PDB file of C-alpha atoms in Angstrom:
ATOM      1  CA  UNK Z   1     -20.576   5.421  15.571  1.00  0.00           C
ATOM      2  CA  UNK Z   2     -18.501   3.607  13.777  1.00  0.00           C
ATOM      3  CA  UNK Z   3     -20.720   1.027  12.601  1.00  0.00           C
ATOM      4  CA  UNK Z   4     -23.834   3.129  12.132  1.00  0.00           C
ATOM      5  CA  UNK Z   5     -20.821   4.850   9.557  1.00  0.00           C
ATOM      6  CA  UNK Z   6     -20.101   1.633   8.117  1.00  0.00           C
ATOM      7  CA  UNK Z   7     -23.713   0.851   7.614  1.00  0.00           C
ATOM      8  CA  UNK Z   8     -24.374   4.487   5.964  1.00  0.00           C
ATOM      9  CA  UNK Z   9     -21.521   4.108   3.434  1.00  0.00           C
ATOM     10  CA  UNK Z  10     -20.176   0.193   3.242  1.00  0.00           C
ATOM     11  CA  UNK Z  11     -17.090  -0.622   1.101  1.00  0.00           C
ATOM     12  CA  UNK Z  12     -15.365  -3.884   1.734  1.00  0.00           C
ATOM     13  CA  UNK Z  13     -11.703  -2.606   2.966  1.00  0.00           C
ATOM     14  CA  UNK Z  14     -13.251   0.190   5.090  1.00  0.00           C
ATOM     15  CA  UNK Z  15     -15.136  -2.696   6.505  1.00  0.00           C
ATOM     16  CA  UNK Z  16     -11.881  -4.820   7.289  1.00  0.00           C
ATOM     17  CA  UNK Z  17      -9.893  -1.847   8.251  1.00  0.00           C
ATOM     18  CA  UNK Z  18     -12.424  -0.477  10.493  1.00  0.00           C
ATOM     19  CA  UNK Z  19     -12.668  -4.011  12.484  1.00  0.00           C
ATOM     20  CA  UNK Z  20      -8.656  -3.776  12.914  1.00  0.00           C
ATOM     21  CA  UNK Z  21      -8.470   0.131  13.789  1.00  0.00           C
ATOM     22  CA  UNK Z  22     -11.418  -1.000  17.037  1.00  0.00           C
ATOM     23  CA  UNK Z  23      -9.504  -4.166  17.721  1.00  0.00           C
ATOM     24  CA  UNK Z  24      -6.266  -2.696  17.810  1.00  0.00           C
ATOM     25  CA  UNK Z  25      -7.227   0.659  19.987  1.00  0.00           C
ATOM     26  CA  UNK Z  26      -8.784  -1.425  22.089  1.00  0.00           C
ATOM     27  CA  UNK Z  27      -5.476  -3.637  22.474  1.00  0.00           C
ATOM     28  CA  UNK Z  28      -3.713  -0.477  23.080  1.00  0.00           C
ATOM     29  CA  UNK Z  29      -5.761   1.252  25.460  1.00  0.00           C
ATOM     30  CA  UNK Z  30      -5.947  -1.357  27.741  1.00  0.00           C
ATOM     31  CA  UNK Z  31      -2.855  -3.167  27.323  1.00  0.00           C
ATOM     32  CA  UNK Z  32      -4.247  -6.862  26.631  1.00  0.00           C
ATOM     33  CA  UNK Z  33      -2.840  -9.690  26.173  1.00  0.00           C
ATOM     34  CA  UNK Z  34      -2.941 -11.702  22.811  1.00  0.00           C
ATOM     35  CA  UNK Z  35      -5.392 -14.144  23.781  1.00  0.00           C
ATOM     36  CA  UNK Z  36      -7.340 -11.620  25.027  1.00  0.00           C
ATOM     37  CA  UNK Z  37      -6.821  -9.216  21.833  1.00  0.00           C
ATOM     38  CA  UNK Z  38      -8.080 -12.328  19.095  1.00  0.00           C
ATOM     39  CA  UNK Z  39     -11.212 -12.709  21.351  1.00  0.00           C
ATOM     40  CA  UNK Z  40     -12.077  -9.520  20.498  1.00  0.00           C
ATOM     41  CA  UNK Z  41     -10.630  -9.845  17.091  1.00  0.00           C
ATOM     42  CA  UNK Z  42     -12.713 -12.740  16.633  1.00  0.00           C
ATOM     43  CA  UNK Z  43     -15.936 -10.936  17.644  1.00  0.00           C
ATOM     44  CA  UNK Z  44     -15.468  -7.311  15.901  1.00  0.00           C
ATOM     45  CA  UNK Z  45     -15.034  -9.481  13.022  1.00  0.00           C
ATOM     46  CA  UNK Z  46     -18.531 -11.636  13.834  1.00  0.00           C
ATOM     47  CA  UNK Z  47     -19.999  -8.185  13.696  1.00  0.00           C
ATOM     48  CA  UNK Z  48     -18.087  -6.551  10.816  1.00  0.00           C
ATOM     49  CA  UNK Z  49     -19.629  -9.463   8.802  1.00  0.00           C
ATOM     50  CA  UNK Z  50     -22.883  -9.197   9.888  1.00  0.00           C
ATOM     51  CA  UNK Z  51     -22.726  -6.046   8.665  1.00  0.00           C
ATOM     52  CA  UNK Z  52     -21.302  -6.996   5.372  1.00  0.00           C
ATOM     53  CA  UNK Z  53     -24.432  -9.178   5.146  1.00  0.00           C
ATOM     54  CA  UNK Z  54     -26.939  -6.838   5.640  1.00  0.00           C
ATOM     55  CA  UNK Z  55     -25.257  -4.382   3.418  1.00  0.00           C
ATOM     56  CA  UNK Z  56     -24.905  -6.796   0.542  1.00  0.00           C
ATOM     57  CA  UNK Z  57     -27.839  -9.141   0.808  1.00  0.00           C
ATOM     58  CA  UNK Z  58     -30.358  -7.584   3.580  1.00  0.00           C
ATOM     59  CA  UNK Z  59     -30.571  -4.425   2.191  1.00  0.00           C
ATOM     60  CA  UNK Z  60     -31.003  -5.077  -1.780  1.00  0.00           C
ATOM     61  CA  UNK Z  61     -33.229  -7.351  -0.934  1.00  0.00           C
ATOM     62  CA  UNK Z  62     -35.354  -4.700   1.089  1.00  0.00           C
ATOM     63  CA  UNK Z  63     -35.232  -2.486  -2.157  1.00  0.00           C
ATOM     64  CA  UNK Z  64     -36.041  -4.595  -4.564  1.00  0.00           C
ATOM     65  CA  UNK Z  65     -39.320  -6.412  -1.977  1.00  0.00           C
ATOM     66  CA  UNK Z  66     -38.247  -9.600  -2.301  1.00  0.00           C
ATOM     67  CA  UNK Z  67     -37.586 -11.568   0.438  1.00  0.00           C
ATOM     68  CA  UNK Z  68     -37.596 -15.640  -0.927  1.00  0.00           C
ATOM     69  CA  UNK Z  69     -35.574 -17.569   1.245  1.00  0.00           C
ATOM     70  CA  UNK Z  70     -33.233 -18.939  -2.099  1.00  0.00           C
ATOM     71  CA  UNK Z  71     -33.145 -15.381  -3.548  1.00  0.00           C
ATOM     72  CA  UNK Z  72     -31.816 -13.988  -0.622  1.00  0.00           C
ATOM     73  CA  UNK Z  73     -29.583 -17.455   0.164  1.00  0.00           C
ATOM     74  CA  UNK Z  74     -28.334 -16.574  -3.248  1.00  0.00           C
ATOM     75  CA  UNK Z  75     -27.167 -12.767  -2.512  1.00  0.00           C
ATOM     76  CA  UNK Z  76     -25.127 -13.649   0.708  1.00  0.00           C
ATOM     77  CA  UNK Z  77     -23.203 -16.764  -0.911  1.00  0.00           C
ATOM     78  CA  UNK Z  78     -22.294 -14.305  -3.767  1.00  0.00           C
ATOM     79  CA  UNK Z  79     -21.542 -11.600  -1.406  1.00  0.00           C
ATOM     80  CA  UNK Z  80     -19.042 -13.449   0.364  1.00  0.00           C
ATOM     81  CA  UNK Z  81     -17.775 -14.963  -2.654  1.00  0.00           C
ATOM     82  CA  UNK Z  82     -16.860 -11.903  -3.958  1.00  0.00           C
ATOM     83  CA  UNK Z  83     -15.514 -10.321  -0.722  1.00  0.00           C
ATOM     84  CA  UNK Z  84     -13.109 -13.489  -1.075  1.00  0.00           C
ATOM     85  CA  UNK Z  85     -11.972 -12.996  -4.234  1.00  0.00           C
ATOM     86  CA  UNK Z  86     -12.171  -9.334  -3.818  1.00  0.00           C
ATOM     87  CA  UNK Z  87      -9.241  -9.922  -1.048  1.00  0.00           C
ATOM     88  CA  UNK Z  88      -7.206 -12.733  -2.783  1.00  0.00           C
ATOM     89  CA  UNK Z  89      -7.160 -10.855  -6.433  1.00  0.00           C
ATOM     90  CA  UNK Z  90      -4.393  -8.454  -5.202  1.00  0.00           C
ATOM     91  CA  UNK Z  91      -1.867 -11.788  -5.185  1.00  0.00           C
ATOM     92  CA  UNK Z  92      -2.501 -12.601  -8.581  1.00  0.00           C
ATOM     93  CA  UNK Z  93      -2.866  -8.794  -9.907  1.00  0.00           C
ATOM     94  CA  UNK Z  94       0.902  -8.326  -8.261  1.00  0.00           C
ATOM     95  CA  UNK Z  95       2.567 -10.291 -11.166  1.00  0.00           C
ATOM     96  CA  UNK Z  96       0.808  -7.890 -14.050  1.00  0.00           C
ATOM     97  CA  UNK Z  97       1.600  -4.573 -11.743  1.00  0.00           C
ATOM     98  CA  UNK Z  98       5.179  -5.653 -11.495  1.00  0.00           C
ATOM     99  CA  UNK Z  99       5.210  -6.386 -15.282  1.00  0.00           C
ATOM    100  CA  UNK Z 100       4.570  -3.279 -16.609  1.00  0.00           C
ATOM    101  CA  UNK Z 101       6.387  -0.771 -14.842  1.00  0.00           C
ATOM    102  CA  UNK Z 102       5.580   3.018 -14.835  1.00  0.00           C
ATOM    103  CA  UNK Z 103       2.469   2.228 -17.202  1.00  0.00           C
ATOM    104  CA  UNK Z 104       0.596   4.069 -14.604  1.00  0.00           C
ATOM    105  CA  UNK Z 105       0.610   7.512 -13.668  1.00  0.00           C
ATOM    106  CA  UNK Z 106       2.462   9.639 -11.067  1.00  0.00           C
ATOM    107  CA  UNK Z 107      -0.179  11.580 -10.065  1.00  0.00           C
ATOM    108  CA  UNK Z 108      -2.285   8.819  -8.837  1.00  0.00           C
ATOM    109  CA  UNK Z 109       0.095   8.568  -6.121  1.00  0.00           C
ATOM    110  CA  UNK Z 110      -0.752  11.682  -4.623  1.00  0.00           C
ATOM    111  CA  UNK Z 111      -4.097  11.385  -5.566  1.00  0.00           C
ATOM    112  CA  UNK Z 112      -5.264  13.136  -1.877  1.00  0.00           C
ATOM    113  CA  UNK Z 113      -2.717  16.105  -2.097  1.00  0.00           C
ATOM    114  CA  UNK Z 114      -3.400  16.698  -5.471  1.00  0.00           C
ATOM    115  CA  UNK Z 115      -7.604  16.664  -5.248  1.00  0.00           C
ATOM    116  CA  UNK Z 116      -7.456  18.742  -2.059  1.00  0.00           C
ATOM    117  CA  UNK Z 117      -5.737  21.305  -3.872  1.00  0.00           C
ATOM    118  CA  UNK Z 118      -8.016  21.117  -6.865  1.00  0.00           C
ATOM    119  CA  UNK Z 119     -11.147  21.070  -4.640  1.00  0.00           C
ATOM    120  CA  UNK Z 120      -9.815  24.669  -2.880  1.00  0.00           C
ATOM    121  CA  UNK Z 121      -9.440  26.411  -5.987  1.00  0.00           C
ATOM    122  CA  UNK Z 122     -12.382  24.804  -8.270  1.00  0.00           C
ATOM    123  CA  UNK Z 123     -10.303  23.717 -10.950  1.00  0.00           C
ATOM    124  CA  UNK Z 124     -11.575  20.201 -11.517  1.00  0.00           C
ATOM    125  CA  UNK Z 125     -10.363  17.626 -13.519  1.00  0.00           C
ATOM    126  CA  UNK Z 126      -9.593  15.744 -10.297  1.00  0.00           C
ATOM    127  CA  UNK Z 127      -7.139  12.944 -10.202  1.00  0.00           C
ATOM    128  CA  UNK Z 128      -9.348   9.707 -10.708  1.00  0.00           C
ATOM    129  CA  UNK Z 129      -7.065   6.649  -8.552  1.00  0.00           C
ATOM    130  CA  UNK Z 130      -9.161   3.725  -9.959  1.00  0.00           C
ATOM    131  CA  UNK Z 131      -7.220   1.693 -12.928  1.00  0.00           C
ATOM    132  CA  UNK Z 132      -8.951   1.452 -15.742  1.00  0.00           C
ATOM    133  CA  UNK Z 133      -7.303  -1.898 -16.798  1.00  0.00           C
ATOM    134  CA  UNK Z 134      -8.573  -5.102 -15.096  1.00  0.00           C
ATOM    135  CA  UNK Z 135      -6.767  -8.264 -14.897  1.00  0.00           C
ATOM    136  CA  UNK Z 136      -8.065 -11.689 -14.961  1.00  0.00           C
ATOM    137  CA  UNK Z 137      -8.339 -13.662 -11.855  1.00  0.00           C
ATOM    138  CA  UNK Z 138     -11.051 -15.954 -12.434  1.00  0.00           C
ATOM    139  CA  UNK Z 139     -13.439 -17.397 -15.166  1.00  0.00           C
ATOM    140  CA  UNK Z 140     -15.585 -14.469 -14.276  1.00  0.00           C
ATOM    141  CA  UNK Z 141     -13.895 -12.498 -11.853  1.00  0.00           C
ATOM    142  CA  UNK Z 142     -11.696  -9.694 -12.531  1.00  0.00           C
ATOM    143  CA  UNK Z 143      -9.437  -7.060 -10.603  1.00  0.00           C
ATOM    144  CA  UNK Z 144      -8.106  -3.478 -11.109  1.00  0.00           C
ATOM    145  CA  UNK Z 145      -5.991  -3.281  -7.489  1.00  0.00           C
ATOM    146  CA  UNK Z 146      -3.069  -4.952  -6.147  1.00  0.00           C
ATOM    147  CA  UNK Z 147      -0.726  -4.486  -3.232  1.00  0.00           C
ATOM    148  CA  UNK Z 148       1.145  -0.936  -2.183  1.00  0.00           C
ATOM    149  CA  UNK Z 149       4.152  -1.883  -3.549  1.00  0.00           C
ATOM    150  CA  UNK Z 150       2.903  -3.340  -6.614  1.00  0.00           C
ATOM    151  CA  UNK Z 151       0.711  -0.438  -7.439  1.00  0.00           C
ATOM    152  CA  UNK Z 152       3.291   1.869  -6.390  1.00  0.00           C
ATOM    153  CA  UNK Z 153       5.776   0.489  -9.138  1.00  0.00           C
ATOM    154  CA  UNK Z 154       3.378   0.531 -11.555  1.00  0.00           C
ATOM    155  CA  UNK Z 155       2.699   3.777 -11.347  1.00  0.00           C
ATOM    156  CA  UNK Z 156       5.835   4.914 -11.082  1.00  0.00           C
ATOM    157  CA  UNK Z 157       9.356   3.179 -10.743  1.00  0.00           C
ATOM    158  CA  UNK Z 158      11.690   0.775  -8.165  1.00  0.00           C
ATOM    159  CA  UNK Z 159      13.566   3.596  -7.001  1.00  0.00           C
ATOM    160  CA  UNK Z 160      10.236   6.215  -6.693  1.00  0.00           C
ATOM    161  CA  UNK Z 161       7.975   2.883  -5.391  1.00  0.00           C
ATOM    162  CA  UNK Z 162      10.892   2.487  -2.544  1.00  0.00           C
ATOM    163  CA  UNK Z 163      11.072   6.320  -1.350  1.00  0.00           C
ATOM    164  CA  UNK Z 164       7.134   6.629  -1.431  1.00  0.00           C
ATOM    165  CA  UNK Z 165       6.649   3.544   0.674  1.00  0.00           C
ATOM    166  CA  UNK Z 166       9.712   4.573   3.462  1.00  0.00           C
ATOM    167  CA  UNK Z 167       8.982   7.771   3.620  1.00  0.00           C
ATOM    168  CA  UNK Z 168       5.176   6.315   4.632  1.00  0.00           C
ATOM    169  CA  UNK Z 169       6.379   3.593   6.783  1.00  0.00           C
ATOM    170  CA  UNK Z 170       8.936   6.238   8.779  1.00  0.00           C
ATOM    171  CA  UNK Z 171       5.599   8.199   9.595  1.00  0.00           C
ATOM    172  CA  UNK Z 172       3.699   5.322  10.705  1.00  0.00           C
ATOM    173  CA  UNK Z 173       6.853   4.213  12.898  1.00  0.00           C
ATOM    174  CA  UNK Z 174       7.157   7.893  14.072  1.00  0.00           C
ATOM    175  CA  UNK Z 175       3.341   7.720  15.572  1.00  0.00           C
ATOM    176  CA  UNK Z 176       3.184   4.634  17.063  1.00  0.00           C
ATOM    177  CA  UNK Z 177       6.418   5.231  19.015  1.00  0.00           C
ATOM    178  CA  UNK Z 178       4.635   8.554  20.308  1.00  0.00           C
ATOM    179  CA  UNK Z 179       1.324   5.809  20.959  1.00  0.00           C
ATOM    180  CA  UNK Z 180       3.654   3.341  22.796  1.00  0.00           C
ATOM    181  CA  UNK Z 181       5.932   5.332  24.611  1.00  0.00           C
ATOM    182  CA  UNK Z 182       4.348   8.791  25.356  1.00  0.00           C
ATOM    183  CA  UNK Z 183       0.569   7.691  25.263  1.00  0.00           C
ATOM    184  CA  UNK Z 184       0.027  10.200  22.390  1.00  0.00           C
ATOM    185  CA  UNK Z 185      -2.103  10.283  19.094  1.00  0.00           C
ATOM    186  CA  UNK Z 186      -2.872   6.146  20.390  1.00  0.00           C
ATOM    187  CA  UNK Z 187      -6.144   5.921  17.587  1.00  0.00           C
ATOM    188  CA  UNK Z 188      -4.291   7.806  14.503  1.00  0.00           C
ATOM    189  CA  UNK Z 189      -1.487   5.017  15.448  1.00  0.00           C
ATOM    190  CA  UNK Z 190      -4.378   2.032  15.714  1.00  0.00           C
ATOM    191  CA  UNK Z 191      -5.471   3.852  12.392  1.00  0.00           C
ATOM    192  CA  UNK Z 192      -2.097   3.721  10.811  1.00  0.00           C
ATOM    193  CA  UNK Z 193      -1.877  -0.038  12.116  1.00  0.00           C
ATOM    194  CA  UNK Z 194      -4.702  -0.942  10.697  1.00  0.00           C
ATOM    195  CA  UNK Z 195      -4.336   0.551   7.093  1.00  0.00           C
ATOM    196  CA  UNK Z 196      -1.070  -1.182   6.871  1.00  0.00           C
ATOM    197  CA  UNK Z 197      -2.276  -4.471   7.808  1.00  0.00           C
ATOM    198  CA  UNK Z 198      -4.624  -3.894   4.863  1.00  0.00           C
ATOM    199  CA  UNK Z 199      -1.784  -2.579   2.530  1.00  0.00           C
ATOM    200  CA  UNK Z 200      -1.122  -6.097   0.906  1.00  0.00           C
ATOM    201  CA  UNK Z 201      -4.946  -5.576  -0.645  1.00  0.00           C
ATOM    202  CA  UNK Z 202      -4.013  -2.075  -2.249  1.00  0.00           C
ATOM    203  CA  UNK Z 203      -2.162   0.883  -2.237  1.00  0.00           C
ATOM    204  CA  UNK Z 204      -4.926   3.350   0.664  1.00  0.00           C
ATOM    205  CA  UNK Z 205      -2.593   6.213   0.077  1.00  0.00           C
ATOM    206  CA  UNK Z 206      -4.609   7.249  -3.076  1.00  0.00           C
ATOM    207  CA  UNK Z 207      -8.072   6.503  -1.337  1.00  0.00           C
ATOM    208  CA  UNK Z 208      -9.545   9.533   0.092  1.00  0.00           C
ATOM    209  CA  UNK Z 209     -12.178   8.061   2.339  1.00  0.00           C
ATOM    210  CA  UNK Z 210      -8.684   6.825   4.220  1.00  0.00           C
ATOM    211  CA  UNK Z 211      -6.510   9.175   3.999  1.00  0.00           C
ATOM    212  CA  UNK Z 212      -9.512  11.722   4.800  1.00  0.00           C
ATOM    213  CA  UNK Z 213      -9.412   9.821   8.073  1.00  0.00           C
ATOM    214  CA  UNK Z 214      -5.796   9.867   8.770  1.00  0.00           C
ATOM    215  CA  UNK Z 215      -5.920  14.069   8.875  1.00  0.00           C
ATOM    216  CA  UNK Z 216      -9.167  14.806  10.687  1.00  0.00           C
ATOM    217  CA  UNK Z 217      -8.343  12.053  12.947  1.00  0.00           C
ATOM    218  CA  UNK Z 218      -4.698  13.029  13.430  1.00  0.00           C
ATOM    219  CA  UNK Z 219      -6.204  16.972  13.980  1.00  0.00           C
ATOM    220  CA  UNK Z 220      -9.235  16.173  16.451  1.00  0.00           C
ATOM    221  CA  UNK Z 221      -6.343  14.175  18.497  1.00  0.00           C
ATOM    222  CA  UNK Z 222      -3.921  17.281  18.527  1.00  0.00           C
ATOM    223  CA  UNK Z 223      -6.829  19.037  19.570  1.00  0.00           C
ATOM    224  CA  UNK Z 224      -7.428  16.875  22.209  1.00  0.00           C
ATOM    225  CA  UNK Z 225      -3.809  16.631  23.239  1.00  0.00           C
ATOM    226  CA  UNK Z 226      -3.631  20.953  23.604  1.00  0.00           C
ATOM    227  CA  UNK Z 227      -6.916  20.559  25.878  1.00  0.00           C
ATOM    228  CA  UNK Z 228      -5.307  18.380  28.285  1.00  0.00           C
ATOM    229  CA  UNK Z 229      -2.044  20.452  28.530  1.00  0.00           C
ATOM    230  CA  UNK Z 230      -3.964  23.562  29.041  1.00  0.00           C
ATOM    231  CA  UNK Z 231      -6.189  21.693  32.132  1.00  0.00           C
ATOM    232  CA  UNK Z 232      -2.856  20.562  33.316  1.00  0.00           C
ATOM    233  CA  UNK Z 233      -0.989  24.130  33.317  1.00  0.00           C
ATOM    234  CA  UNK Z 234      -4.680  25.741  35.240  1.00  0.00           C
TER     235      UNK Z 234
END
């Protein structure tokens, strides 16, 4: 399911963090050891970029009927080029974030919250987390992300950037200790894992397709978790 999801909707991090949330679970669940755990790495990842491919270079090429061997040749080189890039920018984008403090706004932040609430009640104008602003990386490549605590500053402050990104990182602690010591909510904490192995590309917090997962994920697992106590009590 979760490639056929990945095929349906691509997106380069969801990609990547997708990969890590399957190898990760599956390190969990059946209590692996490392070597074992990067040979599954290793081929989650063969598959993740297959996938990339065929998003990137099979598919337009299916759309637009032209299958040449050097066209095509053409569209995965870039693809992966840019992927690159795409994951390297955040390093140089870091320096201009950290630069301009508080240039950003607040609300992007809470992005989620804030768009959840307008969605409810119709009012619109929803909270839009992509910068505007992008920042030079290469001769022609160019970025508008960097990492969470570079886009957290920027948006805000030192002192808001540090709260924000505790208060997070306490949550994430707080579910993987019930994963690795009660055997509870063990995907939302693969999840959680995963995300912030990812966090040094950008700041997920404001990205709904993410935090979207977090929630319904965390839910269908407390669901899960009352099941299983009821069975038990019968």
């Amino acid at each position: 399911m979760m490639y056929i999801n990945l095929l349906l909707f691509g997106g380069k991090y969801e990609i990547m963090i997708a990969i890590l949330h399957l190898t990760i679970l599956y390190s969990m669940l059946y209590n692996i050891n490392i070597k074992k755990t990067i040979k599954v790495g290793l081929f989650t990842i063969l598959i993740g970029v297959a996938i990339f491919v065929t998003i990137y270079a099979i598919i337009p090429s299916l759309n637009s009927n032209t299958l040449n061997y050097a066209i095509f040749n053409d569209r995965v080189m870039f693809s992966l080029r840019h992927f690159l890039y795409y994951l390297l920018s955040p390093v140089e984008a870091t320096n201009y974030y950290f630069a301009n403090t508080g240039v950003g706004s607040l609300d992007i932040l809470f992005t989620v919250p804030i768009n959840i609430v307008k969605a409810i009640f119709s009012a619109g104008d929803y909270v839009n987390p992509i910068n505007p602003i992008f920042i030079p990386i290469h001769s022609y490549y160019r970025t508008n992300v960097g990492g969470l605590f570079a886009e957290t500053v920027y948006h805000s402050s030192l002192l808001v950037a540090s709260v924000y990104i505790v208060l997070f990182f306490m949550f994430v602690y707080f579910i993987f200790n019930m994963a690795r010591y009660r055997g509870r909510l063990l995907s939302l904490s693969a999840l959680l894992l995963a995300i912030v192995t990812m966090m040094f590309f950008g700041n997920f917090l404001t990205v709904s397709g993410v935090v979207l997962q977090i929630i319904f994920l965390f839910i269908i697992e407390l669901i899960i978790m009352k099941k299983i106590v009821l069975r038990k009590r019968d």
